[in-house]
mmCIF file of C-alpha atoms in Angstrom:
data_model
loop_
_atom_site.group_PDB
_atom_site.id
_atom_site.type_symbol
_atom_site.label_atom_id
_atom_site.label_comp_id
_atom_site.label_asym_id
_atom_site.label_seq_id
_atom_site.Cartn_x
_atom_site.Cartn_y
_atom_site.Cartn_z
ATOM 1 C CA UNK A 190 81.975 108.200 92.118
ATOM 2 C CA UNK A 191 84.299 107.372 89.261
ATOM 3 C CA UNK A 192 83.601 107.041 85.560
ATOM 4 C CA UNK A 193 81.377 104.219 84.348
ATOM 5 C CA UNK A 194 83.620 101.260 83.504
ATOM 6 C CA UNK A 195 83.225 98.211 81.324
ATOM 7 C CA UNK A 196 85.251 95.100 80.755
ATOM 8 C CA UNK A 197 86.358 91.797 82.140
ATOM 9 C CA UNK A 198 88.027 93.360 85.197
ATOM 10 C CA UNK A 199 84.551 94.132 86.609
ATOM 11 C CA UNK A 200 83.793 90.432 86.920
ATOM 12 C CA UNK A 201 87.206 89.366 88.187
ATOM 13 C CA UNK A 202 87.312 91.684 91.193
ATOM 14 C CA UNK A 203 84.851 93.477 93.452
ATOM 15 C CA UNK A 204 82.957 95.171 90.620
ATOM 16 C CA UNK A 205 80.940 97.570 92.750
ATOM 17 C CA UNK A 206 84.084 98.939 94.353
ATOM 18 C CA UNK A 207 85.894 99.099 91.003
ATOM 19 C CA UNK A 208 83.037 101.232 89.654
ATOM 20 C CA UNK A 209 83.131 103.536 92.684
ATOM 21 C CA UNK A 210 80.281 102.116 94.763
ATOM 22 C CA UNK A 211 82.334 101.492 97.900
ATOM 23 C CA UNK A 212 79.433 101.194 100.346
ATOM 24 C CA UNK A 213 77.737 98.550 98.207
ATOM 25 C CA UNK A 214 81.002 96.676 97.679
ATOM 26 C CA UNK A 215 81.851 96.687 101.376
ATOM 27 C CA UNK A 216 78.319 95.500 102.222
ATOM 28 C CA UNK A 217 78.549 92.541 99.863
ATOM 29 C CA UNK A 218 82.034 91.620 101.075
ATOM 30 C CA UNK A 219 80.973 91.810 104.732
ATOM 31 C CA UNK A 220 77.927 89.638 104.075
ATOM 32 C CA UNK A 221 80.030 87.103 102.154
ATOM 33 C CA UNK A 222 82.854 86.823 104.686
ATOM 34 C CA UNK A 223 80.442 87.092 107.611
ATOM 35 C CA UNK A 224 78.595 84.075 106.257
ATOM 36 C CA UNK A 225 81.885 82.189 105.915
ATOM 37 C CA UNK A 226 82.860 83.123 109.483
ATOM 38 C CA UNK A 227 79.461 82.164 110.876
ATOM 39 C CA UNK A 228 79.531 78.805 109.104
ATOM 40 C CA UNK A 229 83.098 78.151 110.266
ATOM 41 C CA UNK A 230 82.623 79.128 113.905
ATOM 42 C CA UNK A 231 79.237 77.496 114.421
ATOM 43 C CA UNK A 232 77.449 74.275 113.618
ATOM 44 C CA UNK A 233 75.494 76.062 110.865
ATOM 45 C CA UNK A 234 77.628 74.837 107.986
ATOM 46 C CA UNK A 235 74.586 74.593 105.699
ATOM 47 C CA UNK A 236 74.544 78.402 105.306
ATOM 48 C CA UNK A 237 77.551 78.055 102.994
ATOM 49 C CA UNK A 238 74.887 77.384 100.348
ATOM 50 C CA UNK A 239 74.088 81.122 100.462
ATOM 51 C CA UNK A 240 77.505 82.075 99.069
ATOM 52 C CA UNK A 241 76.677 81.360 95.402
ATOM 53 C CA UNK A 242 73.496 83.416 95.787
ATOM 54 C CA UNK A 243 75.513 86.365 97.087
ATOM 55 C CA UNK A 244 78.047 85.991 94.274
ATOM 56 C CA UNK A 245 75.280 85.842 91.646
ATOM 57 C CA UNK A 246 73.632 88.932 93.119
ATOM 58 C CA UNK A 247 76.899 90.836 92.889
ATOM 59 C CA UNK A 248 77.580 89.551 89.370
ATOM 60 C CA UNK A 249 74.180 90.612 88.010
ATOM 61 C CA UNK A 250 74.174 93.882 89.947
ATOM 62 C CA UNK A 251 77.485 94.865 88.350
ATOM 63 C CA UNK A 252 76.179 93.737 84.955
ATOM 64 C CA UNK A 253 73.110 95.962 85.380
ATOM 65 C CA UNK A 254 75.253 98.921 86.452
ATOM 66 C CA UNK A 255 77.536 98.376 83.476
ATOM 67 C CA UNK A 256 74.652 98.305 80.999
ATOM 68 C CA UNK A 257 73.033 101.555 82.221
ATOM 69 C CA UNK A 258 73.210 104.735 80.218
ATOM 70 C CA UNK A 259 75.626 107.317 81.583
ATOM 71 C CA UNK A 260 72.818 109.537 82.881
ATOM 72 C CA UNK A 261 71.184 106.658 84.743
ATOM 73 C CA UNK A 262 74.535 105.447 86.043
ATOM 74 C CA UNK A 263 75.464 108.811 87.541
ATOM 75 C CA UNK A 264 72.007 109.046 89.146
ATOM 76 C CA UNK A 265 72.587 105.834 91.155
ATOM 77 C CA UNK A 266 73.359 106.657 94.777
ATOM 78 C CA UNK A 267 75.944 104.605 96.658
ATOM 79 C CA UNK A 268 74.304 103.204 99.776
ATOM 80 C CA UNK A 269 74.796 100.210 102.022
ATOM 81 C CA UNK A 270 73.127 97.029 100.830
ATOM 82 C CA UNK A 271 70.885 96.538 103.860
ATOM 83 C CA UNK A 272 70.639 100.309 104.542
ATOM 84 C CA UNK A 273 72.589 99.938 107.769
ATOM 85 C CA UNK A 274 73.214 103.680 107.834
ATOM 86 C CA UNK A 275 69.502 104.264 108.515
ATOM 87 C CA UNK A 276 69.744 102.188 111.701
ATOM 88 C CA UNK A 277 72.892 103.765 113.110
ATOM 89 C CA UNK A 278 72.633 107.199 111.533
ATOM 90 C CA UNK A 279 75.811 108.497 109.971
ATOM 91 C CA UNK A 280 78.161 105.490 109.857
ATOM 92 C CA UNK A 281 81.302 107.636 109.737
ATOM 93 C CA UNK A 282 80.239 109.492 112.872
ATOM 94 C CA UNK A 283 79.381 106.174 114.566
ATOM 95 C CA UNK A 284 82.820 104.723 113.804
ATOM 96 C CA UNK A 285 84.618 107.885 114.952
ATOM 97 C CA UNK A 286 82.585 108.022 118.147
ATOM 98 C CA UNK A 287 83.106 104.359 119.103
ATOM 99 C CA UNK A 288 86.528 103.812 117.513
ATOM 100 C CA UNK A 289 88.222 102.635 120.718
ATOM 101 C CA UNK A 290 85.363 100.306 121.623
ATOM 102 C CA UNK A 291 85.337 98.770 118.134
ATOM 103 C CA UNK A 292 89.131 98.368 118.210
ATOM 104 C CA UNK A 293 89.006 96.707 121.638
ATOM 105 C CA UNK A 294 86.280 94.324 120.481
ATOM 106 C CA UNK A 295 88.240 93.342 117.378
ATOM 107 C CA UNK A 296 91.446 92.826 119.369
ATOM 108 C CA UNK A 297 89.675 90.644 121.937
ATOM 109 C CA UNK A 298 87.966 88.708 119.136
ATOM 110 C CA UNK A 299 91.323 88.132 117.407
ATOM 111 C CA UNK A 300 92.978 87.035 120.637
ATOM 112 C CA UNK A 301 90.134 84.598 121.353
ATOM 113 C CA UNK A 302 90.525 83.044 117.896
ATOM 114 C CA UNK A 303 94.293 82.718 118.401
ATOM 115 C CA UNK A 304 93.805 81.246 121.879
ATOM 116 C CA UNK A 305 91.304 78.726 120.557
ATOM 117 C CA UNK A 306 93.690 77.642 117.796
ATOM 118 C CA UNK A 307 96.684 77.381 120.122
ATOM 119 C CA UNK A 308 94.927 75.322 122.799
#
């Protein structure tokens, strides 16, 4: 983890990642863009209303991290937002083990999106 940071840059970019909490930042970004993708690809466009809630959560979470004392800040452990690593064990090991399967899925998903847009 990096040094505790303060300033306007925290609120203009992915604050958790800027402060060194990469797992939390990635979790929030995946939830945000996953919601956008789900609303775009399905008839569930009303779930777009969740996006401001996610943004507010991130905003206030970064504000709380910023206002902690240095001792409390360095005691905070970086973990996934929904504790996904508890379900799949070590996430790095999972990705390394199924790297080819994940890559194939993403390639097929990308091709299907391109095919749908071209036809």
